[in-house]
Short mmCIF file of C-alpha atoms in Angstrom, two decimals:
data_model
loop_
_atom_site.label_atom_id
_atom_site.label_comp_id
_atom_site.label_asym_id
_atom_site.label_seq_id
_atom_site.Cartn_x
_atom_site.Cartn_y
_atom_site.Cartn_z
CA UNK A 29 -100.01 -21.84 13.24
CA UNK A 30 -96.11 -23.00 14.17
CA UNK A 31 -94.90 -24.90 16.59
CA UNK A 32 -93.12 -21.97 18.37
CA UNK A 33 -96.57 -20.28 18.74
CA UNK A 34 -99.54 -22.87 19.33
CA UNK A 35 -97.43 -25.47 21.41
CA UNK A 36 -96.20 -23.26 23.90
CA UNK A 37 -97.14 -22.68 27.71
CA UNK A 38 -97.51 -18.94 28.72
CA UNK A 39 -95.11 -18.53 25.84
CA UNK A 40 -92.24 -20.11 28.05
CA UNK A 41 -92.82 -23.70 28.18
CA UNK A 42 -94.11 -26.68 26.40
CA UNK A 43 -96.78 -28.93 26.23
CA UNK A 44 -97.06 -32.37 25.29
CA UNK A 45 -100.43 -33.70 24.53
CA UNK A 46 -102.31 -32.46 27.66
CA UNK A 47 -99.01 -32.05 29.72
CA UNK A 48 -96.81 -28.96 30.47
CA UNK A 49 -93.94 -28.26 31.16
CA UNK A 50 -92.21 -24.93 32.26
CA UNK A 51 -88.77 -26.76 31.21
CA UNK A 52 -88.15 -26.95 27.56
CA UNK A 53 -85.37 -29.57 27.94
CA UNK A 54 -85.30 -32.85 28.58
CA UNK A 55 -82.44 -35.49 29.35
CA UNK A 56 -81.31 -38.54 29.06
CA UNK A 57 -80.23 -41.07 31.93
CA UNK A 58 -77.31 -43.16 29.96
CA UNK A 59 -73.75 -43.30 29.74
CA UNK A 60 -73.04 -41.90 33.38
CA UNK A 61 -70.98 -42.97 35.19
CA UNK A 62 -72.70 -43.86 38.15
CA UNK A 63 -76.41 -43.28 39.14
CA UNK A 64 -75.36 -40.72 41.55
CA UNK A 65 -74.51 -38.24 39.19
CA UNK A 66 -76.82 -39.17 36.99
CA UNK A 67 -79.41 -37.99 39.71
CA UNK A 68 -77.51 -34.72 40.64
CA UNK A 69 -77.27 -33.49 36.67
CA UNK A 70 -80.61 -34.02 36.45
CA UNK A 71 -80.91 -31.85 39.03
CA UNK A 72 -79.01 -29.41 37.64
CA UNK A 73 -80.32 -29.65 33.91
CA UNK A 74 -84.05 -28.03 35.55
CA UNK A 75 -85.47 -30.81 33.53
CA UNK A 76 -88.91 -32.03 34.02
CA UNK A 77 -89.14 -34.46 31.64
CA UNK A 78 -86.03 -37.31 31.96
CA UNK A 79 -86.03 -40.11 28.91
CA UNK A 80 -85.26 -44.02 30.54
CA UNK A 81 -84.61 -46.95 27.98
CA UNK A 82 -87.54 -49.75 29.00
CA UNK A 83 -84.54 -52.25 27.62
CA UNK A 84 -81.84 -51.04 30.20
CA UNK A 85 -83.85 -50.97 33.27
CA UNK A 86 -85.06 -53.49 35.77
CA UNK A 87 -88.67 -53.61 35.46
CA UNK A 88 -88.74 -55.94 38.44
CA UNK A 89 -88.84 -55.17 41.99
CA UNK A 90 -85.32 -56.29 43.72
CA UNK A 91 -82.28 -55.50 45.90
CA UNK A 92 -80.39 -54.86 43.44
CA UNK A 93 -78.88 -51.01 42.86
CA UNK A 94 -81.92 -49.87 40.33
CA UNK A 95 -81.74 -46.45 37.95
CA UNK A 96 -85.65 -45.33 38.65
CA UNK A 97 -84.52 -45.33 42.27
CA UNK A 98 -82.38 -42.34 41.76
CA UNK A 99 -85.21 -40.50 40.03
CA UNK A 100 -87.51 -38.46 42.03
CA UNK A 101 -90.87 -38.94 40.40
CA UNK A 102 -92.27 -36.32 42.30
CA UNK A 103 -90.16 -33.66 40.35
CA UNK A 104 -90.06 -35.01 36.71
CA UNK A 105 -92.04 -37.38 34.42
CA UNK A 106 -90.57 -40.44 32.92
CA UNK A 107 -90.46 -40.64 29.08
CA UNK A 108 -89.96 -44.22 28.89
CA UNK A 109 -88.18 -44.73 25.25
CA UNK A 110 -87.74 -47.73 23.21
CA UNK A 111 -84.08 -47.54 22.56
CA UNK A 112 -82.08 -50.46 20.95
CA UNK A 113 -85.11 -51.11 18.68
CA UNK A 114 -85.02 -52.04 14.93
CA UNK A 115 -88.22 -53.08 14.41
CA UNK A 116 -91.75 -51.50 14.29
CA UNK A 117 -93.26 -54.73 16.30
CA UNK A 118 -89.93 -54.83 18.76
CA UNK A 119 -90.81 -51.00 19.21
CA UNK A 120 -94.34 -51.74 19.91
CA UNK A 121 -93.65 -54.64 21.69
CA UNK A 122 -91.55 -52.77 24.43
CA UNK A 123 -93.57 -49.07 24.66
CA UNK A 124 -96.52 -52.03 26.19
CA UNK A 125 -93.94 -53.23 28.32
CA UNK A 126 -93.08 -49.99 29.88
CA UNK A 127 -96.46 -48.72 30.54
CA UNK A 128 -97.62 -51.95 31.86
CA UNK A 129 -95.04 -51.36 34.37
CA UNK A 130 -96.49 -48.58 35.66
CA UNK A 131 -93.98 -46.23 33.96
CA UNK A 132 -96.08 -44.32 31.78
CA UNK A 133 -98.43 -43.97 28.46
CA UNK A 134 -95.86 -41.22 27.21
CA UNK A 135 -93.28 -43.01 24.76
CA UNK A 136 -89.78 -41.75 22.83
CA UNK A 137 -90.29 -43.91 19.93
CA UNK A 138 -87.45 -44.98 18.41
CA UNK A 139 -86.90 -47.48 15.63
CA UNK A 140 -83.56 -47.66 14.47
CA UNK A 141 -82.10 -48.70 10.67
CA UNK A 142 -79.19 -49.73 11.67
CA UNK A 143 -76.04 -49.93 14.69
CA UNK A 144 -73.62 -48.06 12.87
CA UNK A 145 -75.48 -45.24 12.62
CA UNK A 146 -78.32 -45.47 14.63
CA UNK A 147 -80.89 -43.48 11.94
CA UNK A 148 -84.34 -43.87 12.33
CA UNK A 149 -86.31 -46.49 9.56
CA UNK A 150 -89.18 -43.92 9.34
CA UNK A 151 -91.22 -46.46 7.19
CA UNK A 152 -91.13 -48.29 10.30
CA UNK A 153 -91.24 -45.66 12.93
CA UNK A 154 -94.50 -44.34 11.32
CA UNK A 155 -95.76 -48.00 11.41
CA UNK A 156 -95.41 -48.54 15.26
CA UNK A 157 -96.49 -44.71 15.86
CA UNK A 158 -100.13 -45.54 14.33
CA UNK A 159 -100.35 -48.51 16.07
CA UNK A 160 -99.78 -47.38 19.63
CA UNK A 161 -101.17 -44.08 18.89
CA UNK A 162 -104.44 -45.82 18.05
CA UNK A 163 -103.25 -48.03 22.04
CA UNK A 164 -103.82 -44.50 23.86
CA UNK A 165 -100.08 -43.64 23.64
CA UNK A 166 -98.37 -40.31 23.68
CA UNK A 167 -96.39 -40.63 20.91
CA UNK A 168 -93.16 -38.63 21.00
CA UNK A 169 -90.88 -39.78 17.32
CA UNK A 170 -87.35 -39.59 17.10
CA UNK A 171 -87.31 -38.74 13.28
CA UNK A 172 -84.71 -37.65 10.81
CA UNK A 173 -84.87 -34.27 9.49
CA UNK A 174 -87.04 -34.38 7.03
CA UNK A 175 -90.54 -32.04 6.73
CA UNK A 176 -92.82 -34.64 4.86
CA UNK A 177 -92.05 -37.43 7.28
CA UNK A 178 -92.71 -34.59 10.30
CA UNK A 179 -95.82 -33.97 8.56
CA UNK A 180 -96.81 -37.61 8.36
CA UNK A 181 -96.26 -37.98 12.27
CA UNK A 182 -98.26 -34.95 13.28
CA UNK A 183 -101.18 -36.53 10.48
CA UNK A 184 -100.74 -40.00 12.51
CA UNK A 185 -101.37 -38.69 16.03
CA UNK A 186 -97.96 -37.31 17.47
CA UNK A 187 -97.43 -35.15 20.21
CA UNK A 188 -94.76 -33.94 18.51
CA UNK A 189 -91.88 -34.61 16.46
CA UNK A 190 -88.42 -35.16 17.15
CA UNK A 191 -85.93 -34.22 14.73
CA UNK A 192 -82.59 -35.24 14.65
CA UNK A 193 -79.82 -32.71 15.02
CA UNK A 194 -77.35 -35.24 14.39
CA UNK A 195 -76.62 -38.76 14.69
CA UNK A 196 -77.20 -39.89 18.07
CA UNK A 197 -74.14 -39.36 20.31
CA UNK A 198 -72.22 -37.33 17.36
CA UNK A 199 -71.71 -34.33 19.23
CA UNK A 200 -72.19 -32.40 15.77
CA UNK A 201 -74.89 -30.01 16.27
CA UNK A 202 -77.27 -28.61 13.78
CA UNK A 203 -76.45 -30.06 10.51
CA UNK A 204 -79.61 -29.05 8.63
CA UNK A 205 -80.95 -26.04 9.87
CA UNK A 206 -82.50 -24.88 6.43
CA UNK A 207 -84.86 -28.28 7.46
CA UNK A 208 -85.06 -28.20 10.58
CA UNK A 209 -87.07 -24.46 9.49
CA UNK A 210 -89.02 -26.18 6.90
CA UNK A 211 -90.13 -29.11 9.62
CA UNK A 212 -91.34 -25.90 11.82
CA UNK A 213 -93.49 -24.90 9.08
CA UNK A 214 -94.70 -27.68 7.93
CA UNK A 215 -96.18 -28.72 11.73
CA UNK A 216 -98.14 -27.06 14.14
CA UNK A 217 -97.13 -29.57 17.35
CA UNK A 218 -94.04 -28.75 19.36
CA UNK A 219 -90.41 -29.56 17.72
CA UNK A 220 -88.16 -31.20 19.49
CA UNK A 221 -84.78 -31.18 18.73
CA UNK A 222 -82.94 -34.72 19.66
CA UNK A 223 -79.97 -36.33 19.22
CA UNK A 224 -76.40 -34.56 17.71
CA UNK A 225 -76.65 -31.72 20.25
CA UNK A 226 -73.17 -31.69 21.72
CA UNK A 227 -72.92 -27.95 23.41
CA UNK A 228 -74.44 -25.53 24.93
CA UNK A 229 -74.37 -23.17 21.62
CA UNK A 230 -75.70 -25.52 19.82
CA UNK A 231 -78.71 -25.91 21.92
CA UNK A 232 -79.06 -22.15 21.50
CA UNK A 233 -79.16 -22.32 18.27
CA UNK A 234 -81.88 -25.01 18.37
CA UNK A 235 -84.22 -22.92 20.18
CA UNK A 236 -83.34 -19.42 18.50
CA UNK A 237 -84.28 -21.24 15.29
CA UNK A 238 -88.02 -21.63 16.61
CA UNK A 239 -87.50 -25.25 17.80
CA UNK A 240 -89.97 -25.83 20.81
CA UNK A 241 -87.30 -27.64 23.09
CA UNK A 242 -84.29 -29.60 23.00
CA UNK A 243 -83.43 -33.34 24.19
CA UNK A 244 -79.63 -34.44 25.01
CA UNK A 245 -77.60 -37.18 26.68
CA UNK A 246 -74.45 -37.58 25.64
CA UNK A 247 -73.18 -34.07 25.88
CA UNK A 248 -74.26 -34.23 29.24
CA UNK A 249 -73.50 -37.88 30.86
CA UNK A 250 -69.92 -37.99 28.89
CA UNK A 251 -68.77 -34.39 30.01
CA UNK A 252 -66.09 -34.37 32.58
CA UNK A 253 -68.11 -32.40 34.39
CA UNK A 254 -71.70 -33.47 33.67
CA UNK A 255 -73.27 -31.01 36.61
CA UNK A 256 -71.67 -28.14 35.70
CA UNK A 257 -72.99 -29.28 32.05
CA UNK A 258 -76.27 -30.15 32.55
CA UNK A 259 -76.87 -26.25 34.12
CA UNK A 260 -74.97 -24.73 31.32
CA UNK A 261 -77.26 -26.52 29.13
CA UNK A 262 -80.11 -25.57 31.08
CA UNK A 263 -78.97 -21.88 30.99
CA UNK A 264 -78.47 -22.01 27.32
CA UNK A 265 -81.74 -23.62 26.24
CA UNK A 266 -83.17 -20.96 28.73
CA UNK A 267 -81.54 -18.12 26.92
CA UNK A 268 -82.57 -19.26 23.22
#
């Protein structure tokens, strides 16, 4: 079975571990520049499914102006992701953090090599996904493009795997498509394209090569209009 086909709801939407979605993409919530239109391209984007960094938020009730307060949580589920991690035990360390603040047991698991380029260490990613995995956590990896590390996820316990399009932030779109093909062979939960994605086409392209769904910030939060973004990539993820 692929991805396309087995990881699907009605054929339309996704599903991660025993959640669906009818909304196949998902957002980010940084880099805006205010919370205000943060909330309204969300909105906009249709998604169900918004990413929040456990690092950059305050965890702690208090008067001060707070990101999760401009998120109706009624409308979409938090992905809390562990951003800004280089470690497997810093990653681990802050997916418990976020659910024991009530946010949720879904988790973007990140583990970064380096700041420059902001790559995932996969030796480590796949370290911290067995261990929370094995915690009760939905695991969702953000994971290079490569098949045999996909593979190794899905073998672990993923919910899915989350290729990278390009670096994070680069704007560059699909760089690899020839892998990103192979990684939707080799895997028979939903692919997620993430990071790299910097226009509408190129989220297109994404899903017209058989990816599952596609996960963006940047392109979004830095365009200078993010609302009229956010719907044109919610039109064009739609139309792939």
């Amino acid at each position: 079975m692929t991805a396309t086909t087995s990881q699907t709801v009605g054929g339309t939407g996704l599903r991660i571990g025993e959640r669906d979605f009818t909304s196949r993409l998902i957002v980010g919530t940084g880099k805006y520049a205010n919370f205000a239109l943060m909330r309204e391209a969300i909105e906009a984007s249709g998604a169900q499914l918004v990413t929040v960094a456990v690092r950059r938020i305050n965890l702690d009730p208090s008067k001060e102006e707070n990101l999760l307060d401009y998120i109706d949580r009624t409308r979409v589920t938090l992905l809390p992701n562990t951003a800004g991690c280089y470690t497997a035990e810093d990653a681990i360390r802050t997916a418990r953090l976020g659910r024991e603040a009530g946010l949720s047991n879904l988790v973007k698991l990140e583990v970064l090599g380096n700041p420059q380029t902001l790559l995932p260490d996969t030796e480590a990613l796949l370290e911290a996904a067995r261990v929370l995995i094995r915690e009760g956590f939905v695991v969702l990896p953000y994971t290079n493009d490569d098949p045999v590390m996909a593979k190794k996820l899905e073998d672990a316990g993923a919910a899915c795997v989350m290729p990278l399009a390009a670096p994070i932030g680069s704007g560059q779109g699909i760089l690899n498509p020839l892998n990103l093909r192979f990684i939707l062979e080799a895997v028979s939960v939903p692919v997620i394209v993430d990071a790299g994605v910097g226009t509408a086409s190129d989220a297109s392209v994404a899903m017209e090569l058989g990816a599952d769904g596609v996960l963006m910030n940047t392109a979004i939060a830095l365009a200078q209009d993010p609302v009229k973004m956010a719907r044109a990539m919610r039109l064009a993820v739609e139309a792939g």
